Amino acid sequence: MPKFLVLYKWTLDEQDIKVKSDDLSLDASRAKGKISDFDRNAIEEAAAIVEKQGGSVEALSYGTPTVKQSLKDVLSRGVDKAYWIGDASAETADAAVTAKVLAAAIRKIGPYDFILTGEGSSDQFNQQTAPRLAALLGLPCLSFVHKLEVDGAKASVARKLADCTELATVTGPAVISVLSDINKPRIPGLKQVLGAAKKPSEEIALGSLGLAAEDLQPKASRRSVKGFVMTRKNVIYKDAPADAVAKLVSSLAGEGLI
Amino acid sequence: MSDDTFDAIVVGAGPAGSACAYTLAKEGRSVLLLDRGNSAGAKNVSGGRLYTYALELVEPGLYERAPLQRKIVREQIMLMNDRGATTVDYFDPGFGEAVPQSYSVIRAALDEWFAGEAEAQGAMVAPGVVVDGLIEENGRIVGIRTGEDEMRADVVVAADGVNSLLGQKAGLFPDVKASAVGVGVKETIELPDELISARFGVKEGEGAARVAIGCTEGISGGGFLYTNKGSISLGIVFNPEQAGRQTRHIQDIFQDYKMHPAIHALIEGGTSVEYGAHLVPEKGYHGIPKQLSRDGFVVVGDAAQFGINTGLIIRGMDLAIVSGLAAAKAIIAAKQPADVGTLYRQQLEELLLIANQQAYQNFHGIFEISRIFREYPALANDAMQFLFRVDGKKPKPMLKGLLDIVKRNVSFGKLLGDGWKIYRHI
């Protein structure tokens, strides 16, 4: 019976983040939290496999103290138990720090046969957490997975690469990062939502993981985040078609586009 | 209580549903509060005003915790024609002494807060759940269905809004009739908070509520405006039957309203950040279904068509909260689910909801006078123009001038008839 751990990130729902028109800064004051999109696929994949063939799914997240708000949602998605590390350091953590924290937590609560996570997070999409974590734990890492079959301790995966599909097998323990087309995450039903309230969750204090201060010091720091706006010229030629086309062509040529 | 049985399941986490769940949970009852939005209030577009007394009835001081916008100190009514507007402005900074009488609210924030309060009292809150139907056994409603799940309760409280599908499924009333509702369209327009205070002549934290008549192209209906923190809620409510017979689109009529010089000056420079449309109960007392309950089932709030529109004041949320409270009190007092319906009626009487509805029961008839929405606002503005005009020419005698203006807009026969009709309905 495979033992899964799914790593997820509690991100802001980008749908409610606004770009201010004056300085392109982001206004996230109305944005609510959500489980990062691809991580939701990872949770679904593990839950669906366990529902079909048995086993267990636990989940783990490292985030700011607001990560606690994610428990109800994650536990209503077929997860048996959720662990969370809520610490202000997550605000500035880079992928290296995140991987170190998660690795330390997994050493404490593990071992697991398969550690699943999304290919990248909805906000940063660094795509680094899975490979870094695998390196720290000394495990194989399979990324870009869009098909997963588990048979005991063995997993067969299809990896979706730029212009081909790679089939691979791995014997756990292993780290696997999944793409969004691997499945369609469930919308939890009422009983699953109510059942979530009765499932266990456990806080892991960052201080209990034996990490040194330098482990929590990000080497890459974010200077700013700004909205991206495509500036358009908004030129409309209203002349007779022949003239308008001629003007359009000369305009495009003038820009060096044709 | 077994795992799947609650004392009450409340469907809809608006003010009615949350007031009901809050009160039940506080009394230690097991209650499940469901909402189809991903969070309570997520599906709501009401931009409006909450009369504080209703929250005070639920629990004194509760309003102090609520995410309220501005305390309303200016009550304004604006009569518009296409060139200008005559506005009556009643300023009363002390309205409601110790507890301010009313606040503008943004329902998305208010509903989420209120559902959270109910949860803190011990109610089980499950957003993102669409209730598909009711479970009926031996003529009793015993629970709800959602997807593949069933959940049972002694009483199901339908707080599912003006177009209450559960009330219809329970057989209490038929589908909503176009004549019984208004369609509201609304935009939220963001502006700097200080600018709003300056434009409306209010202090920080204080605000204005305005109704506008004469902005609906003669369709029965009117405009509204509420000042919030950093935004203005602006919209019109209109009769859908009459609007359907119009050649002009409602969005164009709304656009004209926004661009009217008397409104545009208030919203200029703002950014529209939200828009939406919703139905509102319009018939007042006569719109309330004869039957508000069945064995194991009650309807509250908009679902029960509670609403008051006098032309000057528009009430819905306060009545919703009071009715939710009434249902909770009835459920608490009932020895068996079959008693809830009668006790609910009694509570609606005791909490004076019915008395409030009855006091304005015939007002709806006034809005059948079509001239209220075009000719009379025009008359008021013509009269004002006449009274304030100074151009060096020989002025008409005052009385004759005014009578001419009346005649130009409406015949004396109609004026008398309408006056009599209004007198009768008040």
XYZ file of C-alpha atoms in Angstrom:
684
model
C 0.000 0.000 0.000
C 1.685 3.199 -1.135
C 2.167 5.983 1.348
C 1.842 9.400 -0.308
C 2.838 12.825 0.865
C 1.591 15.787 -1.163
C 3.327 19.141 -0.829
C 1.179 22.143 -1.511
C 1.536 25.901 -1.442
C -1.154 28.251 -0.112
C -1.044 31.114 -2.596
C -3.123 34.199 -3.248
C -5.878 33.796 -5.799
C -4.433 35.792 -8.707
C -7.945 36.397 -10.011
C -8.482 38.967 -7.229
C -5.097 40.669 -7.505
C -5.320 44.006 -9.236
C -2.612 45.908 -11.043
C -2.705 49.557 -10.089
C -2.731 51.677 -13.202
C -0.409 54.422 -11.930
C 2.701 52.509 -10.851
C 1.808 48.922 -11.904
C 2.140 47.781 -8.297
C -0.081 44.925 -7.181
C -3.051 45.334 -4.907
C -3.665 42.003 -3.200
C -5.849 43.398 -0.425
C -8.938 41.653 -1.755
C -7.228 38.430 -2.744
C -8.079 35.301 -0.824
C -5.946 32.229 -0.360
C -6.161 29.100 -2.465
C -4.275 25.876 -2.918
C -1.862 26.467 -5.785
C -3.406 25.096 -8.996
C -0.925 22.354 -9.915
C -0.691 21.262 -6.273
C -4.423 20.654 -6.411
C -3.724 18.219 -9.257
C -1.063 16.528 -7.127
C -3.524 16.118 -4.238
C -6.190 14.765 -6.574
C -3.810 12.269 -8.147
C -2.673 10.832 -4.816
C -6.215 10.798 -3.410
C -7.653 9.091 -6.498
C -4.947 6.391 -6.470
C -5.481 5.720 -2.766
C -9.274 5.657 -3.134
C -8.848 3.038 -5.865
C -6.068 0.840 -4.567
C -5.609 1.684 -0.910
C -2.770 3.392 0.910
C -2.639 6.755 2.588
C -2.272 10.409 1.644
C -0.869 13.048 3.902
C -0.241 16.667 2.992
C 2.374 19.167 4.050
C 2.629 22.905 3.516
C 5.104 25.583 4.501
C 3.761 29.120 4.418
C 3.089 32.228 6.435
C 0.755 31.721 9.419
C -2.207 32.172 7.016
C -1.434 28.670 5.719
C -3.614 27.368 8.552
C -6.645 28.595 6.551
C -5.878 25.939 3.951
C -6.530 22.957 6.216
C -10.282 22.710 5.665
C -9.843 22.805 1.904
C -6.951 20.353 1.712
C -8.596 17.867 4.081
C -11.807 17.888 2.041
C -9.872 16.670 -1.022
C -9.229 13.109 0.073
C -6.211 13.805 2.287
C -6.080 11.799 5.542
C -3.926 14.149 7.579
C -2.413 17.586 7.020
C 0.821 18.990 8.442
C 1.523 22.686 8.330
C 4.469 24.910 9.084
C 3.239 28.463 9.549
C 6.075 30.940 9.870
C 6.707 34.507 8.763
C 9.980 33.401 7.126
C 7.916 31.923 4.286
C 7.134 35.442 3.109
C 10.658 35.911 1.781
C 11.694 32.275 1.374
C 13.217 31.346 -1.973
C 12.981 27.848 -3.429
C 16.194 26.793 -1.631
C 14.828 27.773 1.786
C 11.454 26.160 1.053
C 13.116 22.908 -0.010
C 15.300 22.851 3.126
C 12.292 23.398 5.402
C 10.216 20.745 3.641
C 13.104 18.260 3.614
C 13.651 18.721 7.345
C 9.934 18.237 8.014
C 9.808 15.102 5.857
C 12.758 13.624 7.753
C 10.707 14.159 10.876
C 7.303 12.836 9.714
C 8.367 10.431 6.937
C 9.278 8.196 5.303
C 6.887 8.149 2.341
C 6.843 6.047 -0.801
C 5.955 8.919 -3.097
C 6.201 12.642 -2.533
C 3.984 14.484 -4.998
C 3.752 18.170 -5.767
C 2.720 20.497 -8.542
C 5.210 21.302 -11.296
C 5.293 24.934 -10.201
C 3.315 27.257 -7.962
C 0.576 29.574 -9.195
C 2.439 32.631 -7.981
C 6.192 32.121 -8.542
C 6.332 29.120 -10.845
C 10.013 28.576 -10.133
C 9.711 24.817 -10.720
C 12.553 24.292 -8.247
C 10.989 22.897 -5.110
C 10.631 19.302 -6.315
C 14.170 18.844 -7.739
C 15.811 20.701 -4.848
C 13.892 18.646 -2.315
C 14.787 15.410 -4.091
C 18.466 16.422 -4.049
C 18.351 17.234 -0.330
C 16.649 13.919 0.478
C 18.834 11.954 -1.931
C 15.773 10.743 -3.883
C 15.084 10.440 -7.610
C 12.931 13.198 -9.081
C 10.498 12.852 -11.969
C 9.129 16.133 -13.279
C 6.550 17.121 -15.935
C 4.454 14.069 -15.114
C 1.075 13.926 -16.783
C 0.304 10.257 -16.230
C 0.965 8.258 -13.111
C 0.342 4.622 -12.277
C 1.406 3.097 -9.003
C 1.868 -0.585 -8.347
C 3.097 -1.223 -4.837
C 6.425 0.599 -4.466
C 6.814 1.020 -8.224
C 5.509 3.975 -10.212
C 5.196 4.280 -13.986
C 5.018 7.803 -15.296
C 4.632 9.632 -18.574
C 6.626 12.847 -18.726
C 5.431 15.493 -21.114
C 8.403 17.161 -22.727
C 8.550 19.871 -25.364
C 7.934 17.671 -28.388
C 7.771 14.127 -27.041
C 6.518 11.975 -24.236
C 8.945 10.037 -22.072
C 7.832 6.918 -20.238
C 9.736 6.041 -17.096
C 9.489 3.815 -14.064
C 10.804 4.479 -10.613
C 10.848 2.578 -7.380
C 9.919 4.664 -4.369
C 10.753 6.585 -2.428
C 10.713 9.263 -5.115
C 9.684 12.850 -5.685
C 7.195 13.397 -8.519
C 5.984 16.759 -9.816
C 2.819 16.806 -11.899
C 1.281 18.935 -14.652
C -2.262 20.253 -14.705
C -3.500 17.861 -17.409
C -2.887 14.796 -15.235
C -6.443 14.998 -13.891
C -9.339 17.271 -13.036
C -9.312 18.136 -9.334
C -12.566 17.415 -7.559
C -14.968 19.984 -6.219
C -15.385 18.612 -2.703
C -18.914 17.477 -1.882
C -20.749 18.377 1.305
C -19.783 15.174 3.123
C -16.142 15.642 2.187
C -16.276 19.234 3.458
C -17.910 18.169 6.724
C -15.590 15.172 7.018
C -12.599 17.513 6.789
C -13.500 19.024 10.156
C -12.984 15.636 11.806
C -9.648 14.818 10.181
C -6.381 15.365 12.026
C -3.974 18.175 11.331
C -0.717 18.913 13.048
C 1.388 22.026 13.237
C 5.108 21.550 12.927
C 7.015 24.357 14.597
C 9.778 25.628 12.357
C 12.018 25.799 15.426
C 11.645 22.058 15.998
C 13.223 21.152 12.658
C 16.816 21.800 13.724
C 17.544 24.218 10.884
C 20.313 26.761 11.255
C 19.554 30.463 10.827
C 21.510 30.489 7.560
C 19.276 27.744 6.153
C 16.348 30.153 6.447
C 18.243 33.020 4.851
C 17.175 33.332 1.205
C 20.069 33.892 -1.178
C 17.791 35.350 -3.794
C 15.600 38.192 -2.600
C 12.691 39.771 -4.388
C 13.119 43.466 -5.094
C 9.692 44.178 -6.499
C 6.688 42.649 -8.200
C 4.929 44.678 -10.846
C 2.123 44.080 -13.248
C 2.968 43.657 -16.879
C 1.071 45.765 -19.336
C 1.345 45.360 -23.058
C 1.356 48.813 -24.559
C -0.515 48.981 -27.815
C -0.361 51.713 -30.397
C -4.091 51.646 -31.044
C -3.823 53.039 -34.559
C -6.856 52.622 -36.791
C -6.630 53.513 -40.467
C -10.014 54.606 -41.696
C -9.135 55.469 -45.268
C -10.351 53.577 -48.338
C -9.189 49.943 -48.059
C -6.348 50.256 -50.563
C -4.920 53.335 -48.832
C -5.444 51.858 -45.379
C -3.578 48.681 -46.321
C -0.739 50.684 -47.822
C -0.459 52.769 -44.660
C -0.594 49.679 -42.456
C 2.180 48.013 -44.446
C 4.402 51.065 -44.377
C 3.745 51.481 -40.663
C 4.703 47.864 -39.941
C 7.779 48.248 -42.149
C 8.697 51.434 -40.292
C 8.617 49.483 -37.021
C 10.916 46.895 -38.546
C 8.269 44.197 -38.198
C 8.103 43.179 -41.837
C -27.111 13.945 16.975
C -25.819 11.320 14.602
C -23.151 12.200 12.089
C -25.492 13.201 9.311
C -28.285 14.861 11.267
C -28.477 18.464 12.352
C -31.030 20.383 14.377
C -31.217 22.749 11.404
C -29.743 23.109 7.937
C -29.730 26.702 6.725
C -29.416 27.103 2.957
C -27.932 30.449 1.945
C -25.409 32.446 3.964
C -26.813 35.908 3.400
C -27.977 38.092 6.294
C -31.097 35.971 6.907
C -29.273 32.649 6.875
C -26.339 33.804 8.963
C -28.587 35.526 11.543
C -30.510 32.275 11.868
C -27.407 30.068 12.092
C -25.709 32.471 14.513
C -28.672 32.464 16.886
C -29.141 28.691 16.750
C -25.456 27.956 17.280
C -25.284 30.393 20.175
C -28.070 28.397 21.835
C -26.021 25.256 21.384
C -28.045 23.848 18.502
C -26.264 21.878 15.817
C -26.590 23.848 12.601
C -25.192 23.507 9.130
C -24.955 26.710 7.074
C -24.565 26.153 3.341
C -23.794 28.601 0.551
C -23.273 28.057 -3.144
C -20.597 30.757 -3.354
C -16.975 29.799 -2.761
C -17.264 32.025 0.269
C -20.385 33.508 1.818
C -21.316 36.655 -0.087
C -19.290 35.693 -3.152
C -22.460 35.553 -5.251
C -23.934 38.746 -3.895
C -24.167 42.057 -5.719
C -26.286 44.021 -3.282
C -24.829 47.462 -2.741
C -26.743 48.894 -0.004
C -27.587 49.972 3.401
C -28.100 48.050 6.592
C -30.387 49.394 9.299
C -28.497 48.660 12.474
C -31.443 47.780 14.731
C -31.667 44.326 13.129
C -28.149 43.319 14.186
C -28.902 44.763 17.628
C -31.869 42.410 17.880
C -29.605 39.454 17.145
C -27.110 40.571 19.785
C -26.513 44.018 21.249
C -23.155 45.367 20.099
C -22.832 42.868 17.250
C -22.789 45.693 14.687
C -19.573 47.037 16.204
C -17.740 43.964 14.933
C -19.269 44.125 11.444
C -17.324 45.385 8.412
C -19.512 48.458 7.884
C -18.685 51.190 5.387
C -19.984 54.661 6.282
C -22.549 55.764 8.827
C -25.364 57.358 6.819
C -25.894 60.975 7.896
C -27.287 62.389 4.651
C -30.571 61.099 3.278
C -31.095 62.449 -0.215
C -33.831 62.235 -2.766
C -33.128 63.498 -6.234
C -35.743 64.266 -8.889
C -34.130 64.252 -12.292
C -34.966 65.385 -15.776
C -32.565 65.206 -18.662
C -30.977 68.562 -17.933
C -30.788 68.887 -14.189
C -31.922 67.651 -10.834
C -33.725 68.828 -7.758
C -32.281 67.225 -4.648
C -33.718 67.239 -1.162
C -30.944 66.626 1.312
C -31.719 65.808 4.930
C -28.592 66.079 7.030
C -28.688 64.553 10.484
C -25.323 63.560 11.955
C -26.976 62.241 15.095
C -29.406 59.876 13.371
C -29.883 57.061 15.837
C -28.100 58.613 18.879
C -26.204 55.839 20.730
C -26.434 53.237 17.978
C -26.175 54.840 14.525
C -29.317 54.149 12.539
C -27.801 52.795 9.367
C -24.575 52.104 7.519
C -23.698 51.551 3.923
C -22.378 48.023 3.467
C -20.654 45.920 0.846
C -22.331 42.589 1.037
C -19.401 40.477 -0.111
C -17.563 41.614 3.053
C -20.588 41.707 5.346
C -21.801 38.223 4.436
C -18.395 36.642 4.846
C -18.072 38.274 8.247
C -21.528 37.222 9.421
C -21.041 33.602 8.327
C -17.702 33.675 10.162
C -19.473 34.899 13.312
C -21.942 32.025 13.001
C -19.028 29.609 12.606
C -17.345 31.052 15.688
C -20.537 30.320 17.615
C -20.265 26.682 16.569
C -22.234 26.537 13.325
C -20.775 24.263 10.658
C -20.230 26.453 7.588
C -19.786 24.839 4.186
C -19.381 27.214 1.229
C -19.203 26.067 -2.371
C -22.143 23.705 -1.893
C -25.139 23.841 -4.214
C -28.301 22.352 -2.747
C -30.143 20.467 -5.485
C -33.279 19.434 -3.652
C -35.145 18.532 -0.517
C -35.696 15.122 1.045
C -39.328 14.547 1.812
C -40.729 11.693 3.902
C -44.351 11.232 4.864
C -45.178 14.795 3.931
C -42.313 16.190 6.010
C -39.132 17.862 4.833
C -36.319 15.970 6.533
C -33.190 17.128 4.775
C -31.404 18.306 1.651
C -29.668 16.785 -1.337
C -26.456 18.065 -2.826
C -24.727 16.142 -5.577
C -24.555 12.558 -4.340
C -24.789 13.561 -0.707
C -27.837 13.726 1.518
C -27.933 15.536 4.804
C -30.775 15.394 7.299
C -32.111 17.876 9.812
C -35.165 18.501 11.978
C -35.735 21.749 10.103
C -34.482 23.096 6.773
C -34.346 26.903 6.643
C -34.526 28.245 3.092
C -32.552 31.487 2.990
C -31.808 31.018 -0.679
C -32.775 34.445 -1.928
C -35.489 36.147 -3.912
C -35.792 33.385 -6.479
C -36.127 30.680 -3.824
C -35.886 27.362 -5.628
C -36.252 25.484 -2.347
C -39.478 27.295 -1.480
C -40.746 26.391 -4.945
C -39.620 22.772 -4.570
C -41.369 22.605 -1.211
C -44.525 23.724 -3.014
C -45.009 26.882 -0.952
C -45.186 29.210 -3.933
C -44.779 29.185 -7.723
C -41.900 30.613 -9.750
C -41.214 34.351 -9.370
C -43.537 36.569 -11.403
C -42.034 39.476 -13.319
C -44.614 41.832 -11.806
C -43.521 40.969 -8.247
C -39.852 41.850 -8.560
C -37.578 44.623 -9.622
C -34.328 44.090 -11.481
C -31.422 45.954 -9.979
C -28.223 46.733 -11.845
C -25.281 48.108 -9.941
C -21.731 49.264 -10.363
C -19.100 49.757 -7.727
C -16.971 52.749 -8.591
C -13.710 53.276 -6.732
C -12.614 56.754 -5.749
C -10.228 58.077 -3.106
C -12.001 58.078 0.259
C -11.266 61.759 0.994
C -12.663 62.743 -2.388
C -15.936 60.961 -1.622
C -16.185 62.757 1.715
C -15.565 66.087 -0.007
C -18.032 65.498 -2.832
C -20.822 64.541 -0.471
C -19.981 67.029 2.268
C -19.489 64.432 4.987
C -16.774 63.631 7.484
C -14.589 60.550 7.348
C -16.651 57.494 8.223
C -19.898 59.269 7.460
C -21.804 59.040 4.238
C -24.827 59.661 2.086
C -27.610 57.481 0.717
C -29.533 58.758 -2.266
C -32.572 57.665 -4.202
C -33.153 59.129 -7.650
C -36.421 59.351 -9.517
C -36.749 60.265 -13.152
C -33.719 58.376 -14.408
C -35.500 55.299 -15.810
C -37.021 56.672 -19.033
C -40.460 56.462 -17.512
C -40.113 52.815 -16.462
C -41.362 52.157 -12.956
C -38.176 52.236 -10.900
C -35.444 54.509 -9.685
C -31.789 55.040 -9.053
C -29.773 54.609 -5.890
C -26.389 55.679 -4.659
C -24.499 54.736 -1.514
C -21.129 56.023 -0.396
C -18.740 53.363 0.895
C -15.161 53.465 2.086
C -13.223 54.262 -1.065
C -16.094 53.475 -3.400
C -19.591 54.403 -4.485
C -22.353 51.886 -5.172
C -24.466 53.242 -8.012
C -27.387 51.569 -9.671
C -30.958 51.523 -10.850
C -33.850 49.234 -10.042
C -36.610 48.877 -12.597
C -39.718 46.908 -13.403
C -38.699 44.062 -15.731
C -42.083 43.859 -17.504
C -42.049 47.509 -18.511
C -38.361 47.363 -19.347
C -39.069 44.445 -21.667
C -41.435 46.597 -23.691
C -38.811 49.335 -24.080
C -36.777 49.727 -27.210
C -33.762 51.004 -25.317
C -31.409 48.650 -23.522
C -31.188 48.865 -19.770
C -27.414 49.252 -19.945
C -27.928 52.358 -22.093
C -30.435 53.810 -19.643
C -27.975 53.073 -16.834
C -25.179 54.670 -18.833
C -27.300 57.820 -19.283
C -27.867 57.847 -15.532
C -24.122 57.649 -14.924
C -23.441 60.385 -17.456
C -26.168 62.703 -16.155
C -24.352 65.866 -15.058
C -25.754 65.621 -11.522
C -24.389 62.073 -11.119
C -21.297 62.308 -13.283
C -19.800 65.057 -11.140
C -19.959 62.652 -8.177
C -18.274 59.689 -9.855
C -15.906 61.489 -12.222
C -12.379 60.094 -12.175
C -13.554 56.883 -10.559
C -12.873 53.353 -11.746
C -15.660 50.846 -12.198
C -14.457 47.739 -10.429
C -17.582 45.605 -10.263
C -20.955 45.340 -11.853
C -23.854 42.988 -11.469
C -27.586 42.513 -11.581
C -30.036 40.990 -9.155
C -33.741 40.672 -8.447
C -35.362 42.436 -5.506
C -38.793 41.740 -3.976
C -41.026 44.678 -4.900
C -44.553 43.958 -3.732
C -44.039 44.549 -0.033
C -46.596 43.029 2.284
C -48.791 41.767 -0.548
C -45.866 39.898 -2.090
C -45.300 37.718 0.984
C -46.489 34.163 0.281
C -49.495 33.049 2.318
C -47.567 30.031 3.493
C -44.044 30.506 4.867
C -43.537 27.030 6.251
C -44.237 23.338 6.036
C -43.553 20.598 8.475
C -39.756 20.721 8.799
C -39.283 23.718 6.519
C -39.354 27.530 6.753
C -38.463 30.341 4.347
C -36.735 33.547 5.492
C -35.415 36.801 4.038
C -35.755 37.569 0.340
C -36.938 33.977 -0.165
C -40.057 34.993 1.792
C -40.228 38.212 -0.293
C -39.772 40.436 2.762
C -39.042 43.946 1.566
C -40.175 47.521 1.940
C -39.856 50.255 -0.647
C -41.564 53.525 0.153
C -39.819 55.447 -2.557
C -37.730 57.088 0.158
C -36.490 54.101 2.102
C -35.569 50.733 0.710
C -35.353 47.893 3.206
C -34.435 44.277 2.732
C -31.362 43.275 4.710
C -32.800 44.332 8.068
C -36.004 42.388 7.433
C -33.906 39.419 6.328
C -31.958 39.452 9.579
C -35.113 39.817 11.680
C -36.785 36.935 9.853
C -33.697 34.732 10.266
C -33.754 35.534 13.958
C -37.487 34.767 14.100
C -36.935 31.365 12.489
C -34.115 30.575 14.920
C -36.248 31.548 17.908
C -39.078 29.409 16.593
C -36.780 26.402 16.151
C -35.390 26.877 19.658
C -38.862 27.145 21.200
C -40.429 24.286 19.247
C -40.968 21.018 21.083
C -41.240 19.209 17.746
C -40.456 20.254 14.166
C -44.171 20.451 13.330
C -44.567 23.410 15.725
C -41.923 25.561 13.992
C -44.254 27.086 11.390
C -46.743 28.504 13.901
C -43.997 29.721 16.228
C -42.222 31.375 13.288
C -45.379 33.342 12.451
C -45.646 34.392 16.095
C -42.026 35.513 16.165
C -42.457 37.546 12.971
C -45.336 39.333 14.718
C -43.481 39.741 18.011
C -40.356 41.119 16.372
C -42.666 43.581 14.536
C -41.602 42.483 11.077
C -45.204 41.954 10.018
C -46.242 45.301 11.539
C -43.497 47.029 9.537
C -44.586 45.323 6.342
C -48.230 46.191 6.972
C -47.511 49.846 7.692
C -46.431 50.299 4.071
C -48.612 47.600 2.574
C -50.234 49.690 -0.146
C -47.252 51.771 -1.155
C -46.612 49.531 -4.091
C -49.790 50.852 -5.709
C -48.267 54.326 -5.887
C -45.594 53.052 -8.236
C -48.272 52.059 -10.717
C -48.645 55.769 -11.457
C -46.329 56.002 -14.420
C -46.092 59.820 -14.214
C -44.043 59.521 -11.000
C -41.116 58.303 -13.063
C -41.042 60.980 -15.746
C -43.620 63.779 -15.657
C -43.470 64.688 -11.964
C -39.671 64.834 -11.679
C -39.699 66.970 -14.855
C -42.389 69.186 -13.349
C -40.331 69.699 -10.188
C -37.299 70.740 -12.226
C -39.295 73.053 -14.502
C -40.787 74.706 -11.415
C -37.343 75.140 -9.883
C -36.007 76.618 -13.092
C -38.904 79.065 -13.169
C -38.456 80.048 -9.515
C -34.725 80.587 -9.788
C -34.589 82.135 -13.250
C -33.273 85.698 -13.510
C -32.620 86.926 -17.066
C -33.682 90.572 -17.024
C -36.874 89.845 -18.964
C -40.288 90.521 -17.480
C -41.086 87.576 -15.222
C -44.449 85.862 -15.509
C -46.733 86.284 -12.505
C -45.695 83.611 -10.010
C -48.938 81.658 -9.812
C -49.620 81.711 -13.550
C -46.068 80.664 -14.287
C -46.307 77.673 -11.986
C -49.712 76.640 -13.280
C -48.377 76.795 -16.850
C -45.537 74.475 -15.848
C -47.957 72.022 -14.271
C -50.127 72.114 -17.395
C -47.150 71.599 -19.656
C -46.205 68.371 -17.826
C -49.487 66.852 -16.730
C -53.213 67.621 -16.957
C -55.035 68.857 -13.856
C -57.374 65.900 -14.027
C -54.451 63.478 -13.870
C -52.794 65.508 -11.131
C -55.903 65.325 -8.992
C -56.407 61.659 -9.753
C -52.801 60.819 -8.894
C -52.980 62.897 -5.714
C -56.052 60.988 -4.641
C -54.408 57.651 -5.514
C -51.309 58.469 -3.494
C -53.440 59.626 -0.542
C -55.403 56.387 -0.667
C -52.310 54.173 -0.786
C -50.528 55.906 2.043
